[in-house]
Coordinates of C-alpha atoms in Angstrom, one line a residue:
X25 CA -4.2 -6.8 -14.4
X26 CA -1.2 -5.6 -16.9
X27 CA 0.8 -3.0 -15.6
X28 CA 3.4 -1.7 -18.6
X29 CA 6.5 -0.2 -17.7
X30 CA 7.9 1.3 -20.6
X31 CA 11.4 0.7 -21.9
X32 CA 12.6 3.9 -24.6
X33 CA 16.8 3.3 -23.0
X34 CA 16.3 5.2 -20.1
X35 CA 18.2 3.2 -18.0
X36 CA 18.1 -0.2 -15.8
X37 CA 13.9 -0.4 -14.9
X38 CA 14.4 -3.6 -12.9
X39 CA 14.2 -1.7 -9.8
X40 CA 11.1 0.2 -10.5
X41 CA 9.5 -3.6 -12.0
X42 CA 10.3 -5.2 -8.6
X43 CA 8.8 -2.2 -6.6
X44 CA 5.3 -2.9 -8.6
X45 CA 5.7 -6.6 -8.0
X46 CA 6.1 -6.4 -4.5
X47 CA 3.2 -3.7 -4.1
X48 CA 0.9 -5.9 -6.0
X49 CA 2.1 -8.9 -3.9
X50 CA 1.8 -6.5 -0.7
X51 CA -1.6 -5.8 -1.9
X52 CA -3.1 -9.2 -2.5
X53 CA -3.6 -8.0 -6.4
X54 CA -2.6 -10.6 -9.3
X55 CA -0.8 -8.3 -11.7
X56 CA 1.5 -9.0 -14.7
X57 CA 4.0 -6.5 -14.3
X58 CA 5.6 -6.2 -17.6
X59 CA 9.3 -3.7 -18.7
X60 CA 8.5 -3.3 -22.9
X61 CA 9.3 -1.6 -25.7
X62 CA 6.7 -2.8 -27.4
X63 CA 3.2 -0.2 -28.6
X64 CA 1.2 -3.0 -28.7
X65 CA 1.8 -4.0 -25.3
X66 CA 1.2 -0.6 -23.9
X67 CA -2.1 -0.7 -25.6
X68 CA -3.2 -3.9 -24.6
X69 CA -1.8 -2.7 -20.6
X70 CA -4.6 -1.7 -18.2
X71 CA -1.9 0.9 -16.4
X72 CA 0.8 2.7 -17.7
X73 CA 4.3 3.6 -16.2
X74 CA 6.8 5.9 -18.2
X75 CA 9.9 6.0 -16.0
X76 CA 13.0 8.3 -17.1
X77 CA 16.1 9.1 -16.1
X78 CA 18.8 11.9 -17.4
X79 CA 18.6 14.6 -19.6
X80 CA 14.7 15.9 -21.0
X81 CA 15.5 15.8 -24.6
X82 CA 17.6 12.4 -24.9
X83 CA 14.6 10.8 -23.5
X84 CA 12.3 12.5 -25.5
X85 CA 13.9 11.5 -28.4
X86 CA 14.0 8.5 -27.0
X87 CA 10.7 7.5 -26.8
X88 CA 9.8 9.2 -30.4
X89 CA 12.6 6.5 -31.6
X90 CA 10.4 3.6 -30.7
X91 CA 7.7 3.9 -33.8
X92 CA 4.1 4.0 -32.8
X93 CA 5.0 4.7 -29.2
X94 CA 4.2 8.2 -29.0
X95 CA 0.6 7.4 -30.5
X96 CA -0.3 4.3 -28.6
X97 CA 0.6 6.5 -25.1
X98 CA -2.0 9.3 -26.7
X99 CA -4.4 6.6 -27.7
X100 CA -4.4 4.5 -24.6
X101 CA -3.4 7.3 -21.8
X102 CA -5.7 10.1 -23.5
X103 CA -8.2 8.8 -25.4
X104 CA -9.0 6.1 -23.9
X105 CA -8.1 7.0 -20.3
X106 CA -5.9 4.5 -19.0
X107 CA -4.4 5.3 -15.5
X108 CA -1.0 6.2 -16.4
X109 CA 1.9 7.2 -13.9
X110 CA 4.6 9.4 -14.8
X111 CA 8.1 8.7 -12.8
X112 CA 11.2 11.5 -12.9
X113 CA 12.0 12.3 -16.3
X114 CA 8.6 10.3 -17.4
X115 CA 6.5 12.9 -15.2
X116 CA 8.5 15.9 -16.5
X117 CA 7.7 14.7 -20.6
X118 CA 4.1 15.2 -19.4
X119 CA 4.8 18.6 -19.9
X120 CA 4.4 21.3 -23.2
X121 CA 8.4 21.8 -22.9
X122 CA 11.8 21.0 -22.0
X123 CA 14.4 23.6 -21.4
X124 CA 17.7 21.3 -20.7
X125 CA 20.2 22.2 -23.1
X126 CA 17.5 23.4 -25.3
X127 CA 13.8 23.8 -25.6
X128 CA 12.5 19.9 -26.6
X129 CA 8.8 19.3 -27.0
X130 CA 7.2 17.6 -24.7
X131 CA 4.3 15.5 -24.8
X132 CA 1.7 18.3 -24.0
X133 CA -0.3 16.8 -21.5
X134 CA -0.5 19.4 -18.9
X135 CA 0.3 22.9 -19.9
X136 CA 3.9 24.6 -18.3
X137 CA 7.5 24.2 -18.6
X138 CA 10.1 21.9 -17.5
X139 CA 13.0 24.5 -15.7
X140 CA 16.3 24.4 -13.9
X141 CA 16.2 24.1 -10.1
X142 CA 17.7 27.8 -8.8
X143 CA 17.3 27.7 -5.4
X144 CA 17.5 31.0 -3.8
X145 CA 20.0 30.0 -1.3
X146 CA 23.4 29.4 -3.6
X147 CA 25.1 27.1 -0.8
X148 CA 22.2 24.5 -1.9
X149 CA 23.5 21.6 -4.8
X150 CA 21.8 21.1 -8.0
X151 CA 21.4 18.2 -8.9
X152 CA 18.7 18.0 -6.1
X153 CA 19.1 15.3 -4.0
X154 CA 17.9 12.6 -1.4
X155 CA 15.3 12.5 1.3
X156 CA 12.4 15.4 0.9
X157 CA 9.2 16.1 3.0
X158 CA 6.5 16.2 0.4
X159 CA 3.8 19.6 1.5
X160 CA 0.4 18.6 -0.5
X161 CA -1.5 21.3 -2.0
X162 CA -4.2 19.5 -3.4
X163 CA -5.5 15.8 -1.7
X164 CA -5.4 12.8 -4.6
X165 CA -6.0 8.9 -4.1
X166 CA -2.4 8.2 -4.8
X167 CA -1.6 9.5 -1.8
X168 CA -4.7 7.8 0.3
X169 CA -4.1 6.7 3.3
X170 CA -0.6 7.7 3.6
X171 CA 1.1 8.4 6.9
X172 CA 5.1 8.4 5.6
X173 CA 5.6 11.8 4.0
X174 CA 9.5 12.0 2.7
X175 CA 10.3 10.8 -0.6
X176 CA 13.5 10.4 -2.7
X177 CA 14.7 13.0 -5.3
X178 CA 17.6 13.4 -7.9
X179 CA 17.1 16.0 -10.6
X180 CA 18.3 19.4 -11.8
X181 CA 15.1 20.6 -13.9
X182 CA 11.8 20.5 -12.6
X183 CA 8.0 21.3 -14.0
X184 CA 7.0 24.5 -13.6
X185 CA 3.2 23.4 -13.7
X186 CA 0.8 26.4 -15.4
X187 CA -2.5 25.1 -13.8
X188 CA -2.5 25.0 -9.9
X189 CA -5.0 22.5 -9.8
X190 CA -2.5 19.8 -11.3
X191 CA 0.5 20.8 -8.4
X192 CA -0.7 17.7 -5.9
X193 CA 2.9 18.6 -4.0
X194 CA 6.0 20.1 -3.7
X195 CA 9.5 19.9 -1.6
X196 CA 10.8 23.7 -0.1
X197 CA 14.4 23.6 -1.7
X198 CA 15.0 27.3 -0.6
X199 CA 11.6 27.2 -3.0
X200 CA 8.8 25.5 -4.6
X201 CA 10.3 22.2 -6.3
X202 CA 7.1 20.8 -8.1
X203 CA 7.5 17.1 -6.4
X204 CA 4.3 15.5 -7.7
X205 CA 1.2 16.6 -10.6
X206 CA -2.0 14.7 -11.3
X207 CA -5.0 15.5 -14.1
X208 CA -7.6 12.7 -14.6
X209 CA -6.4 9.9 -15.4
X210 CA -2.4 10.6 -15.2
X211 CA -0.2 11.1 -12.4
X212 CA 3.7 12.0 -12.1
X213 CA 6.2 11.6 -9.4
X214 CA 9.7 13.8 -9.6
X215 CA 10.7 11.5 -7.0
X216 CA 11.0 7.8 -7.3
X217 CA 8.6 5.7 -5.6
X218 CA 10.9 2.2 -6.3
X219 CA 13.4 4.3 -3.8
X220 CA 10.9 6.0 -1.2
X221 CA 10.8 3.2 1.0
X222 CA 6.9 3.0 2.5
X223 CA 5.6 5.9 1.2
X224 CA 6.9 4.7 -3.1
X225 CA 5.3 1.2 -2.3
X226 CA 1.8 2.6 -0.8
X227 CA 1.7 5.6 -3.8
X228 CA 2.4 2.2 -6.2
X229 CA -0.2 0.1 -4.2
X230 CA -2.7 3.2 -4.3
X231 CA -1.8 3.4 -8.5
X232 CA -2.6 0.0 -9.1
X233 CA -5.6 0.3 -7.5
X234 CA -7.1 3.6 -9.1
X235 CA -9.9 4.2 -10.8
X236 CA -9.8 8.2 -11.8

């Protein structure tokens, strides 16, 4: 199996590559976990992973700076169905829009808008961040056979998901924080699994074995 994490500059992706290594390992699977920058190697991947952190639009532009990247992740992840995971910033350019400093085009995958956190209680911090107990609205195999239900979060903006069947989860931040979406083949975390402790490396083991 090749799993390809894709590198557009959003920062260090060792950590997320060593969480899918060990989950494979954990797992018994033999997979090639490979960090790239390369189209061709995305379309020759059996899963997908677009990590991200920082701001919506640099990593949009970003990812558009890598030539034939945006196609080969329509190609494989769309067309062709690919299981493809979406981490942080990754899972929010699944979205139609950006609003950080801006409105920045996202890849359009799932219909809604990516927003800034306002909490209804002002004593709460943006950025949002640390240990969150996910509430799931809607069951998915990603999250099969999960006991461990807090995850890890730091962000300001989150996806303000148009189609309720695509919210799998959220964290109560004095509101809704969209925490996880899914449609067919694709997936998205806010949080980061490589951090979550036993629930990131059994969401990762579920991943690599998923066959939407």
């Amino acid at each position: 199996m090749k799993v390809a994490i894709i590198d557009y500059g959003s920062g260090n992706l060792r950590s997320a590559a060593k969480a899918f290594e060990r989950a494979a390992r954990d797992a018994g699977l033999g997979a090639d976990v490979l960090v790239t920058e390369d189209p061709e190697a995305v379309r020759d991947a059996d899963r997908i992973v677009l990590p991200g952190v920082g701001a919506f639009g640099d990593c949009a532009a970003g990812l558009r700076a890598i030539p034939g990247m945006e196609e080969t992740l329509n190609e494989t992840v769309r067309e062709k169905a690919r299981p493809f995971l979406g981490i942080c910033v990754g899972m929010q350019l699944m979205a139609a829009r950006g609003l950080e400093h801006g409105t920045h085009q996202g890849l359009g995958w799932l219909e809604g808008d990516v927003v800034k956190i306002e909490p209804a209680d002002p004593s709460l911090k943006i950025p949002h961040m640390g240990w969150n107990e996910l509430e799931i609205v809607n069951g998915h195999p990603l999250l099969g056979g999960i006991s461990a239900t807090h995850a890890y979060f730091v962000h300001s903006y989150a996806f303000a998901v148009a189609d309720p069947a695509a919210l799998v989860a959220y964290v109560d931040y004095a509101g809704p924080v969209t925490a996880m979406v899914a449609k067919e083949n694709m997936a998205g975390t806010q949080f980061h699994p490589e951090k979550s402790q036993e629930l990131g490396l059994a969401l990762i083991g579920n991943f690599l074995t998923w066959r939407p």
